[in-house]
Coordinates of C-alpha atoms in Angstrom, one line a residue:
M13 CA 54.2 63.6 136.0
K14 CA 58.1 63.7 136.2
N15 CA 59.3 65.7 139.0
T16 CA 61.3 68.7 137.6
K17 CA 62.1 70.7 141.3
P18 CA 65.6 71.2 141.8
N19 CA 67.5 69.0 144.3
I20 CA 68.8 72.2 146.4
S21 CA 70.4 69.9 148.9
K22 CA 72.7 68.3 146.5
Q23 CA 74.0 71.8 145.3
I24 CA 77.9 71.8 144.9
S25 CA 79.2 74.2 147.3
I26 CA 82.1 76.2 146.6
D27 CA 84.3 74.2 149.4
T28 CA 83.9 71.2 147.0
V29 CA 85.0 73.2 143.9
N30 CA 88.1 74.8 145.9
D31 CA 89.1 71.5 147.0
A32 CA 89.1 70.1 143.5
C33 CA 90.8 73.3 141.7
D34 CA 93.5 73.1 144.3
K35 CA 94.1 69.4 143.7
N36 CA 94.3 69.9 139.9
Y37 CA 95.5 73.4 140.2
Q38 CA 98.0 73.3 137.3
V39 CA 95.6 71.8 134.8
V40 CA 92.8 74.2 135.8
M41 CA 95.0 77.2 135.5
L42 CA 96.4 76.1 131.9
K43 CA 92.7 75.6 130.8
Y44 CA 91.9 79.1 132.3
Y45 CA 94.9 80.7 130.4
Q46 CA 93.8 79.0 127.4
L47 CA 90.3 80.6 127.9
Q48 CA 91.4 83.9 128.2
F49 CA 93.8 84.1 125.7
G50 CA 91.8 82.7 123.2
W51 CA 89.0 85.4 124.2
F52 CA 91.3 88.2 124.0
H53 CA 92.8 86.7 120.4
N54 CA 89.2 86.9 119.0
A55 CA 88.4 90.1 120.6
Y56 CA 91.3 91.8 119.1
N57 CA 91.3 90.0 115.7
S58 CA 87.5 90.8 115.1
F59 CA 88.0 94.8 115.0
K60 CA 91.7 95.3 115.9
D61 CA 90.1 97.0 118.9
I62 CA 89.4 95.1 122.1
D63 CA 87.6 98.0 123.6
K64 CA 84.9 97.7 120.5
Y65 CA 84.6 93.9 121.1
I66 CA 84.0 94.6 124.6
I67 CA 81.0 96.9 123.9
L68 CA 79.6 94.3 121.5
A69 CA 79.9 91.7 124.4
Y70 CA 78.3 93.8 126.6
L71 CA 75.3 94.5 124.4
I72 CA 74.7 91.2 124.1
N73 CA 74.9 90.4 127.7
K74 CA 72.5 93.1 128.4
T75 CA 70.0 91.2 125.8
L76 CA 70.7 87.9 127.7
A77 CA 69.9 89.5 131.1
T78 CA 66.6 90.5 129.5
Y79 CA 65.9 87.2 128.4
N80 CA 66.4 86.0 131.8
K81 CA 64.4 88.5 133.7
H82 CA 61.7 87.2 131.4
F83 CA 62.7 83.6 131.6
Y84 CA 63.1 83.5 128.0
N85 CA 65.6 80.6 126.9
L86 CA 67.1 80.2 123.7
S87 CA 69.7 77.7 122.4
F88 CA 72.7 78.6 120.9
E89 CA 71.6 78.0 117.2
D90 CA 68.4 79.7 118.1
F91 CA 69.8 82.7 119.6
Y92 CA 72.0 83.3 116.5
S93 CA 69.5 82.5 113.5
N94 CA 68.1 86.0 114.4
K95 CA 68.3 88.3 111.8
S96 CA 68.9 91.1 114.5
V97 CA 68.5 91.6 118.3
D98 CA 66.9 94.3 120.0
I99 CA 68.4 95.6 123.3
E100 CA 66.7 97.5 126.2
K101 CA 67.2 101.2 126.1
I102 CA 70.4 102.0 127.2
S103 CA 72.6 105.3 127.7
I104 CA 76.2 106.1 127.2
S105 CA 76.6 106.7 130.8
D106 CA 75.6 103.4 131.4
L107 CA 78.1 102.2 129.2
V108 CA 80.7 104.1 130.5
K109 CA 80.3 103.2 134.0
D110 CA 80.0 99.6 133.7
I111 CA 82.8 98.7 131.2
N112 CA 85.0 101.7 132.5
L113 CA 85.5 103.7 128.9
S114 CA 85.5 107.5 128.7
K115 CA 82.2 109.1 127.2
E116 CA 84.1 110.3 124.2
T117 CA 85.4 106.8 123.6
A118 CA 82.3 104.9 124.1
R119 CA 80.4 107.5 121.7
R120 CA 83.4 107.2 119.1
K121 CA 83.2 103.4 119.0
L122 CA 79.4 103.4 118.9
N123 CA 79.7 105.6 116.0
E124 CA 81.9 103.5 114.4
M125 CA 79.9 100.1 115.1
T126 CA 77.0 102.1 113.3
N127 CA 78.8 103.3 110.4
D128 CA 79.8 99.6 109.9
G129 CA 76.5 98.3 110.0
I130 CA 77.2 96.1 113.1
I131 CA 74.5 97.9 115.2
T132 CA 71.9 100.7 114.3
R133 CA 70.6 103.4 116.7
N134 CA 67.4 105.2 117.1
K135 CA 68.2 107.7 120.2
K136 CA 68.6 105.2 123.4
K137 CA 67.6 102.1 121.3
I138 CA 70.1 99.8 120.0
T139 CA 69.7 97.0 117.6
I140 CA 72.7 94.4 117.2
Q141 CA 72.4 93.5 113.4
H142 CA 73.3 89.7 112.3
S143 CA 76.7 90.8 111.0
A144 CA 77.6 91.0 114.3
F145 CA 77.4 87.7 115.1
I146 CA 80.3 86.8 112.8
Y147 CA 82.4 88.5 115.4
Q148 CA 80.5 87.8 118.7
K149 CA 79.4 84.2 118.1
P150 CA 81.4 82.6 120.9
T151 CA 81.9 79.1 119.6
A152 CA 85.5 78.8 120.5
S153 CA 84.9 80.4 124.0
I154 CA 82.3 77.6 124.6
K155 CA 84.7 74.9 123.9
N156 CA 87.6 76.5 126.0
F157 CA 85.3 77.2 128.8
S158 CA 84.1 73.7 128.6
N159 CA 87.6 72.1 128.7
L160 CA 88.1 74.3 132.2
L161 CA 84.7 72.9 133.4
S162 CA 86.0 69.4 132.5
A163 CA 89.3 69.8 134.3
A164 CA 87.5 71.1 137.6
T165 CA 85.7 67.8 137.4
E166 CA 88.9 65.6 137.2
T167 CA 89.4 65.9 141.1
L168 CA 85.7 66.8 141.8
K169 CA 84.1 64.5 144.8
I170 CA 80.5 64.5 145.3
D171 CA 79.3 61.8 147.5
N172 CA 82.9 60.5 148.2
K173 CA 83.3 59.4 144.4
I174 CA 85.1 61.5 141.7
Q175 CA 82.5 62.7 139.4
F176 CA 84.1 63.4 135.9
Y177 CA 82.5 65.1 132.8
D178 CA 84.0 65.5 129.4
T179 CA 84.2 68.7 127.6
D180 CA 81.7 67.8 124.9
Y181 CA 79.1 67.2 128.0
F182 CA 79.5 70.8 128.9
E183 CA 79.6 72.1 125.6
D184 CA 75.9 70.4 124.8
K185 CA 74.7 71.9 128.2
I186 CA 75.7 75.4 127.5
K187 CA 74.6 75.4 123.7
K188 CA 71.4 74.1 124.8
N189 CA 70.5 76.6 127.4
Y190 CA 72.5 79.3 125.7
T191 CA 71.2 82.7 126.7
H192 CA 70.7 81.4 130.5
Y193 CA 73.9 80.4 130.8
W194 CA 76.1 82.4 128.7
N195 CA 74.5 85.4 130.6
T196 CA 76.7 83.9 133.8
F197 CA 79.4 83.6 131.9
L198 CA 79.6 87.1 130.4
N199 CA 79.0 88.5 133.8
S200 CA 82.0 87.0 135.1
Q201 CA 84.1 87.7 132.0
I202 CA 83.2 91.7 132.5
T203 CA 84.1 91.2 135.9
Y204 CA 87.6 89.9 135.0
L205 CA 88.2 92.3 132.3
L206 CA 87.7 95.6 134.3
R207 CA 90.2 94.4 137.0
V208 CA 92.4 93.4 134.1
K209 CA 92.3 96.7 132.6
D210 CA 92.9 98.3 136.1
L211 CA 96.3 96.0 136.2
F212 CA 97.7 96.5 132.7
G213 CA 96.5 99.9 131.9
N214 CA 95.2 98.7 128.7
Y215 CA 93.9 95.4 127.1
E216 CA 96.6 94.8 124.4
N217 CA 99.3 94.9 127.2
A218 CA 97.2 92.1 128.9
M219 CA 97.0 90.2 126.0
V220 CA 101.1 90.0 125.3
F221 CA 101.3 89.3 128.7
L222 CA 99.0 86.5 128.7
V223 CA 100.8 85.0 125.6
C224 CA 104.0 84.7 127.6
L225 CA 102.5 83.2 130.6
L226 CA 100.4 80.8 128.4
N227 CA 103.6 79.6 126.5
Q228 CA 105.2 79.0 130.2
A229 CA 102.5 77.3 131.5
Y230 CA 102.8 74.9 128.4
N231 CA 106.6 74.6 129.1
M232 CA 106.1 73.6 132.5
K233 CA 103.1 70.9 131.7
N234 CA 105.6 69.5 129.2
A235 CA 108.2 69.3 131.8
N236 CA 106.3 67.6 134.2
Q237 CA 107.2 70.2 136.8
Q238 CA 105.6 69.7 140.1
I239 CA 103.7 72.1 142.5
S240 CA 102.2 71.9 146.2
G241 CA 100.9 73.9 149.1
E242 CA 98.5 73.6 152.0
N243 CA 96.2 76.3 150.4
T244 CA 95.1 78.2 147.2
D245 CA 97.3 81.3 147.9
K246 CA 100.6 79.1 148.6
I247 CA 99.5 76.9 145.8
H248 CA 99.3 79.7 143.6
Y249 CA 102.7 81.3 144.8
S250 CA 104.5 77.8 144.3
Y251 CA 102.6 77.7 140.8
T252 CA 103.8 81.3 139.5
T253 CA 107.3 80.8 140.9
T254 CA 108.1 77.5 139.5
I255 CA 106.3 78.7 136.1
S256 CA 108.7 81.4 135.9
Q257 CA 111.7 80.1 137.1
Y258 CA 111.7 77.0 134.9
T259 CA 111.2 79.3 131.7
L260 CA 113.9 81.5 132.9
E261 CA 116.5 79.3 133.4
N262 CA 115.8 77.1 130.4
S263 CA 115.7 80.1 128.2
K264 CA 112.1 79.5 126.3
G265 CA 110.5 82.8 126.2
L266 CA 109.1 84.4 123.2
N267 CA 110.5 86.8 120.6
P268 CA 108.5 90.0 119.5
T269 CA 108.1 88.3 116.0
T270 CA 106.4 85.3 117.6
I271 CA 104.5 87.2 120.1
S272 CA 103.1 89.0 116.8
E273 CA 102.6 85.8 115.1
L274 CA 100.6 84.4 118.1
T275 CA 98.3 87.4 118.8
G276 CA 97.7 89.2 115.5
I277 CA 99.5 92.5 116.8
P278 CA 101.5 94.4 114.6
R279 CA 105.4 93.6 115.7
A280 CA 105.7 97.3 116.2
S281 CA 103.3 97.4 118.6
V282 CA 104.1 94.4 120.2
I283 CA 107.5 95.8 121.2
R284 CA 106.2 98.8 122.7
K285 CA 103.5 96.8 124.8
L286 CA 106.9 94.8 125.9
N287 CA 108.6 98.2 126.8
D288 CA 105.5 98.8 128.7
L289 CA 105.3 95.6 130.5
I290 CA 109.0 95.8 131.3
K291 CA 108.3 99.3 132.9
L292 CA 105.6 97.8 135.2
Q293 CA 107.9 94.8 136.0
Y294 CA 105.5 92.2 134.5
I295 CA 107.9 91.0 131.7
I296 CA 111.7 90.5 131.9
Q297 CA 113.9 90.0 128.9
N298 CA 116.8 87.2 129.3
D299 CA 119.8 86.6 128.0
Q300 CA 118.7 85.2 124.6
N301 CA 116.6 88.4 124.0
L302 CA 113.3 86.3 124.7
Y303 CA 110.3 87.5 126.9
T304 CA 109.4 85.7 130.1
T305 CA 107.0 87.0 132.8
S306 CA 108.9 88.4 135.9
T307 CA 110.2 86.2 138.8
P308 CA 110.6 86.6 142.5
K309 CA 114.3 88.0 142.1
K310 CA 113.8 89.7 138.5
G311 CA 110.9 92.1 138.6
S312 CA 109.9 91.5 142.2
A313 CA 107.3 94.3 142.4
G314 CA 105.7 93.0 139.4
F315 CA 105.8 89.3 140.4
S316 CA 104.1 90.2 143.6
K317 CA 101.6 92.5 141.9
L318 CA 100.7 89.4 139.8
T319 CA 100.4 87.1 142.0
K320 CA 98.1 89.1 144.5
F321 CA 96.0 89.6 141.3
F322 CA 95.7 86.2 140.4
V323 CA 95.4 84.9 143.9
S324 CA 92.5 87.4 144.4
N325 CA 90.7 86.4 140.8
Q326 CA 90.1 82.8 142.1
P327 CA 87.1 83.6 143.9
N328 CA 85.6 84.7 140.4
I329 CA 86.7 81.9 138.6
R330 CA 85.6 79.4 141.0
E331 CA 82.3 80.8 141.7
T332 CA 81.7 81.0 138.0
I333 CA 82.9 77.0 137.6
R334 CA 80.6 76.4 140.8
E335 CA 77.5 77.9 139.2
F336 CA 78.0 76.2 136.0
L337 CA 78.6 72.9 137.8
N338 CA 75.3 73.3 139.5
Y339 CA 73.5 74.3 136.3
T340 CA 74.8 71.2 134.5
I341 CA 75.2 68.3 136.7
V342 CA 73.0 68.4 139.8

């Protein structure tokens, strides 16, 4: 009989993951920004309402958590072949507390989702209808997250050997164990989203900022700019300083029309969001009327706040990576 006992002694440590991510920091962060922008893009363009999408993701995650509690694992295809999915009883107060919404907002969004046939409600019982899967089925997110995991293995040393796994490897593993593995991802994602909302005030502000940041990450990658530092904090400071200064000096920011096209947010709303971000000193407007993220010299208070946020988010990113590597390659 095959021995299925997990090899606990070979579990990948957080120190190993930190070392791998620090050595390949620029690529890992680019893949992370791609993941997050793709997630926000799908969230906004599903309902033109990110809060509503997050409610749906939260409800799906409650279902995945219940499956895990009862050791019930479904593949990606099997889960999304269901005509509907029942959720354990949930109260408005749970929703309010767990995803930082007001009671009035949570109640209104649930009523809208009910009227649209996305969910049905019977007192505290909620059923997600199959039509919701059109919006929530995370095909692109699984691909983007698998890209991130693969990037983390480019410099991952196990037993003093580099252990590289490609995107297809992780994508296949996640889809085969979807209800178990994606619960871990959504737990991490919801934690991140709550912190993002506190920092930016609303998710649309965060999305506009993120597309500017992602544009700069591509610019720096294409210019082969190098970064260095002896620990994660200093590596990240070097990264954010280089990424902002390079784009500022080379005038490769984005204009409101391009931001609108990339995000799906109407141009008039984009301009309002950019003004919000300028007031927060997270975004600056350069001499060519293009928008870039703040720098240590221009918008220094915002730059410092953003840098501290991204550094403080590294443990969440890396612990999630560590969990998935241990799920899939140990």
